[in-house]
PDB file of N, CA and C in Angstrom:
ATOM      1  N   MET A   1       0.848  -1.180   0.000  1.00 49.00           N
ATOM      2  CA  MET A   1       0.000   0.000   0.000  1.00 49.00           C
ATOM      3  C   MET A   1       0.893   1.242   0.000  1.00 49.00           C
ATOM      4  N   THR A   2       0.524   2.243  -0.759  1.00 55.00           N
ATOM      5  CA  THR A   2       1.336   3.456  -0.841  1.00 55.00           C
ATOM      6  C   THR A   2       1.056   4.369   0.350  1.00 55.00           C
ATOM      7  N   ASP A   3       1.978   5.309   0.571  1.00 52.00           N
ATOM      8  CA  ASP A   3       1.803   6.244   1.682  1.00 52.00           C
ATOM      9  C   ASP A   3       0.554   7.110   1.495  1.00 52.00           C
ATOM     10  N   ALA A   4       0.279   7.504   0.260  1.00 53.00           N
ATOM     11  CA  ALA A   4      -0.897   8.328  -0.012  1.00 53.00           C
ATOM     12  C   ALA A   4      -2.172   7.563   0.330  1.00 53.00           C
ATOM     13  N   LYS A   5      -2.210   6.295   0.004  1.00 52.00           N
ATOM     14  CA  LYS A   5      -3.386   5.474   0.304  1.00 52.00           C
ATOM     15  C   LYS A   5      -3.560   5.323   1.817  1.00 52.00           C
ATOM     16  N   LYS A   6      -2.470   5.152   2.549  1.00 52.00           N
ATOM     17  CA  LYS A   6      -2.548   5.025   4.003  1.00 52.00           C
ATOM     18  C   LYS A   6      -3.100   6.308   4.623  1.00 52.00           C
ATOM     19  N   GLN A   7      -2.682   7.454   4.109  1.00 51.00           N
ATOM     20  CA  GLN A   7      -3.148   8.725   4.655  1.00 51.00           C
ATOM     21  C   GLN A   7      -4.645   8.910   4.423  1.00 51.00           C
ATOM     22  N   THR A   8      -5.129   8.533   3.261  1.00 51.00           N
ATOM     23  CA  THR A   8      -6.556   8.695   2.993  1.00 51.00           C
ATOM     24  C   THR A   8      -7.369   7.726   3.836  1.00 51.00           C
ATOM     25  N   ASP A   9      -6.858   6.525   4.084  1.00 51.00           N
ATOM     26  CA  ASP A   9      -7.568   5.573   4.931  1.00 51.00           C
ATOM     27  C   ASP A   9      -7.684   6.110   6.352  1.00 51.00           C
ATOM     28  N   LYS A  10      -6.623   6.684   6.870  1.00 51.00           N
ATOM     29  CA  LYS A  10      -6.647   7.242   8.220  1.00 51.00           C
ATOM     30  C   LYS A  10      -7.645   8.391   8.304  1.00 51.00           C
ATOM     31  N   LYS A  11      -7.702   9.204   7.279  1.00 51.00           N
ATOM     32  CA  LYS A  11      -8.616  10.340   7.265  1.00 51.00           C
ATOM     33  C   LYS A  11     -10.066   9.857   7.309  1.00 51.00           C
ATOM     34  N   ASP A  12     -10.383   8.836   6.522  1.00 52.00           N
ATOM     35  CA  ASP A  12     -11.745   8.321   6.482  1.00 52.00           C
ATOM     36  C   ASP A  12     -12.172   7.785   7.846  1.00 52.00           C
ATOM     37  N   VAL A  13     -11.288   7.080   8.517  1.00 52.00           N
ATOM     38  CA  VAL A  13     -11.615   6.501   9.818  1.00 52.00           C
ATOM     39  C   VAL A  13     -11.834   7.603  10.845  1.00 52.00           C
ATOM     40  N   SER A  14     -10.985   8.626  10.851  1.00 55.00           N
ATOM     41  CA  SER A  14     -11.129   9.693  11.838  1.00 55.00           C
ATOM     42  C   SER A  14     -12.405  10.501  11.604  1.00 55.00           C
ATOM     43  N   GLU A  15     -12.823  10.670  10.366  1.00 57.00           N
ATOM     44  CA  GLU A  15     -14.052  11.407  10.086  1.00 57.00           C
ATOM     45  C   GLU A  15     -15.277  10.629  10.549  1.00 57.00           C
ATOM     46  N   GLU A  16     -15.236   9.311  10.437  1.00 64.00           N
ATOM     47  CA  GLU A  16     -16.372   8.497  10.861  1.00 64.00           C
ATOM     48  C   GLU A  16     -16.562   8.564  12.369  1.00 64.00           C
ATOM     49  N   ASN A  17     -15.479   8.651  13.118  1.00 68.00           N
ATOM     50  CA  ASN A  17     -15.549   8.629  14.572  1.00 68.00           C
ATOM     51  C   ASN A  17     -15.509  10.019  15.193  1.00 68.00           C
ATOM     52  N   HIS A  18     -15.685  11.036  14.403  1.00 66.00           N
ATOM     53  CA  HIS A  18     -15.595  12.401  14.910  1.00 66.00           C
ATOM     54  C   HIS A  18     -16.811  12.696  15.794  1.00 66.00           C
ATOM     55  N   PRO A  19     -16.598  13.180  17.019  1.00 59.00           N
ATOM     56  CA  PRO A  19     -17.719  13.388  17.937  1.00 59.00           C
ATOM     57  C   PRO A  19     -18.729  14.436  17.486  1.00 59.00           C
ATOM     58  N   ALA A  20     -18.343  15.354  16.629  1.00 63.00           N
ATOM     59  CA  ALA A  20     -19.278  16.388  16.190  1.00 63.00           C
ATOM     60  C   ALA A  20     -20.397  15.823  15.331  1.00 63.00           C
ATOM     61  N   LYS A  21     -20.215  14.636  14.793  1.00 70.00           N
ATOM     62  CA  LYS A  21     -21.254  14.034  13.966  1.00 70.00           C
ATOM     63  C   LYS A  21     -22.285  13.286  14.803  1.00 70.00           C
ATOM     64  N   ASP A  22     -21.989  13.049  16.079  1.00 71.00           N
ATOM     65  CA  ASP A  22     -22.911  12.333  16.944  1.00 71.00           C
ATOM     66  C   ASP A  22     -23.976  13.279  17.479  1.00 71.00           C
ATOM     67  N   ASN A  23     -24.915  12.698  18.213  1.00 72.00           N
ATOM     68  CA  ASN A  23     -25.955  13.478  18.855  1.00 72.00           C
ATOM     69  C   ASN A  23     -25.327  14.350  19.941  1.00 72.00           C
ATOM     70  N   PRO A  24     -25.521  15.673  19.924  1.00 68.00           N
ATOM     71  CA  PRO A  24     -24.885  16.541  20.918  1.00 68.00           C
ATOM     72  C   PRO A  24     -25.256  16.181  22.355  1.00 68.00           C
ATOM     73  N   ALA A  25     -26.464  15.682  22.568  1.00 68.00           N
ATOM     74  CA  ALA A  25     -26.895  15.349  23.925  1.00 68.00           C
ATOM     75  C   ALA A  25     -26.052  14.234  24.526  1.00 68.00           C
ATOM     76  N   GLU A  26     -25.516  13.354  23.689  1.00 73.00           N
ATOM     77  CA  GLU A  26     -24.693  12.257  24.180  1.00 73.00           C
ATOM     78  C   GLU A  26     -23.370  12.762  24.741  1.00 73.00           C
ATOM     79  N   HIS A  27     -22.944  13.935  24.341  1.00 69.00           N
ATOM     80  CA  HIS A  27     -21.668  14.488  24.782  1.00 69.00           C
ATOM     81  C   HIS A  27     -21.850  15.562  25.849  1.00 69.00           C
ATOM     82  N   GLY A  28     -23.073  15.774  26.309  1.00 74.00           N
ATOM     83  CA  GLY A  28     -23.329  16.765  27.343  1.00 74.00           C
ATOM     84  C   GLY A  28     -23.354  18.187  26.828  1.00 74.00           C
ATOM     85  N   GLU A  29     -23.493  18.361  25.531  1.00 73.00           N
ATOM     86  CA  GLU A  29     -23.530  19.702  24.961  1.00 73.00           C
ATOM     87  C   GLU A  29     -24.947  20.260  25.056  1.00 73.00           C
ATOM     88  N   ILE A  30     -25.040  21.534  25.330  1.00 76.00           N
ATOM     89  CA  ILE A  30     -26.338  22.184  25.428  1.00 76.00           C
ATOM     90  C   ILE A  30     -26.557  22.999  24.161  1.00 76.00           C
ATOM     91  N   PRO A  31     -27.613  22.696  23.404  1.00 75.00           N
ATOM     92  CA  PRO A  31     -27.857  23.466  22.180  1.00 75.00           C
ATOM     93  C   PRO A  31     -28.205  24.913  22.506  1.00 75.00           C
ATOM     94  N   ARG A  32     -27.779  25.814  21.654  1.00 78.00           N
ATOM     95  CA  ARG A  32     -28.051  27.234  21.868  1.00 78.00           C
ATOM     96  C   ARG A  32     -29.504  27.524  21.531  1.00 78.00           C
ATOM     97  N   THR A  33     -30.085  28.427  22.300  1.00 80.00           N
ATOM     98  CA  THR A  33     -31.454  28.831  22.025  1.00 80.00           C
ATOM     99  C   THR A  33     -31.446  29.948  20.994  1.00 80.00           C
ATOM    100  N   ARG A  34     -32.578  30.152  20.371  1.00 78.00           N
ATOM    101  CA  ARG A  34     -32.724  31.178  19.356  1.00 78.00           C
ATOM    102  C   ARG A  34     -32.646  32.550  20.011  1.00 78.00           C
ATOM    103  N   ASP A  35     -31.994  33.477  19.357  1.00 76.00           N
ATOM    104  CA  ASP A  35     -31.878  34.838  19.874  1.00 76.00           C
ATOM    105  C   ASP A  35     -33.166  35.591  19.560  1.00 76.00           C
ATOM    106  N   ASP A  36     -33.963  35.835  20.585  1.00 75.00           N
ATOM    107  CA  ASP A  36     -35.239  36.517  20.398  1.00 75.00           C
ATOM    108  C   ASP A  36     -35.158  38.014  20.676  1.00 75.00           C
ATOM    109  N   SER A  37     -33.972  38.524  20.872  1.00 76.00           N
ATOM    110  CA  SER A  37     -33.855  39.950  21.196  1.00 76.00           C
ATOM    111  C   SER A  37     -34.248  40.801  19.994  1.00 76.00           C
ATOM    112  N   GLU A  38     -34.696  41.978  20.292  1.00 76.00           N
ATOM    113  CA  GLU A  38     -35.120  42.914  19.247  1.00 76.00           C
ATOM    114  C   GLU A  38     -34.033  43.945  18.955  1.00 76.00           C
ATOM    115  N   ASP A  39     -32.828  43.736  19.453  1.00 74.00           N
ATOM    116  CA  ASP A  39     -31.758  44.723  19.319  1.00 74.00           C
ATOM    117  C   ASP A  39     -31.456  45.091  17.872  1.00 74.00           C
ATOM    118  N   ASP A  40     -31.483  44.118  16.993  1.00 74.00           N
ATOM    119  CA  ASP A  40     -31.133  44.402  15.604  1.00 74.00           C
ATOM    120  C   ASP A  40     -32.309  44.970  14.811  1.00 74.00           C
ATOM    121  N   LYS A  41     -33.496  45.020  15.415  1.00 76.00           N
ATOM    122  CA  LYS A  41     -34.674  45.508  14.709  1.00 76.00           C
ATOM    123  C   LYS A  41     -35.078  46.911  15.143  1.00 76.00           C
ATOM    124  N   LYS A  42     -34.625  47.335  16.321  1.00 78.00           N
ATOM    125  CA  LYS A  42     -34.992  48.653  16.831  1.00 78.00           C
ATOM    126  C   LYS A  42     -33.834  49.624  16.646  1.00 78.00           C
ATOM    127  N   ASP A  43     -34.177  50.857  16.345  1.00 78.00           N
ATOM    128  CA  ASP A  43     -33.176  51.913  16.216  1.00 78.00           C
ATOM    129  C   ASP A  43     -33.064  52.622  17.563  1.00 78.00           C
ATOM    130  N   PRO A  44     -31.930  52.539  18.235  1.00 75.00           N
ATOM    131  CA  PRO A  44     -31.810  53.128  19.572  1.00 75.00           C
ATOM    132  C   PRO A  44     -31.841  54.658  19.575  1.00 75.00           C
ATOM    133  N   PHE A  45     -31.707  55.294  18.425  1.00 83.00           N
ATOM    134  CA  PHE A  45     -31.669  56.751  18.351  1.00 83.00           C
ATOM    135  C   PHE A  45     -33.026  57.356  17.999  1.00 83.00           C
ATOM    136  N   ARG A  46     -34.025  56.526  17.795  1.00 77.00           N
ATOM    137  CA  ARG A  46     -35.366  57.022  17.488  1.00 77.00           C
ATOM    138  C   ARG A  46     -36.237  56.869  18.722  1.00 77.00           C
ATOM    139  N   ASP A  47     -37.119  57.818  18.937  1.00 69.00           N
ATOM    140  CA  ASP A  47     -38.050  57.751  20.073  1.00 69.00           C
ATOM    141  C   ASP A  47     -39.330  57.069  19.618  1.00 69.00           C
ATOM    142  N   GLU A  48     -39.393  55.801  19.825  1.00 56.00           N
ATOM    143  CA  GLU A  48     -40.615  55.076  19.460  1.00 56.00           C
ATOM    144  C   GLU A  48     -41.062  54.231  20.599  1.00 56.00           C
TER     145      GLU A  48
END
């Protein structure tokens, strides 16, 4: 087997086992909530 082939095989295996592809809840990650703020919709310099 050539060195180039060995490198591509290693890459494929590491991508399959990458934790970011799993369910986030299994890793204790908390999903971010949607930003409901109105900051980007209101003009702070207008009196409304």
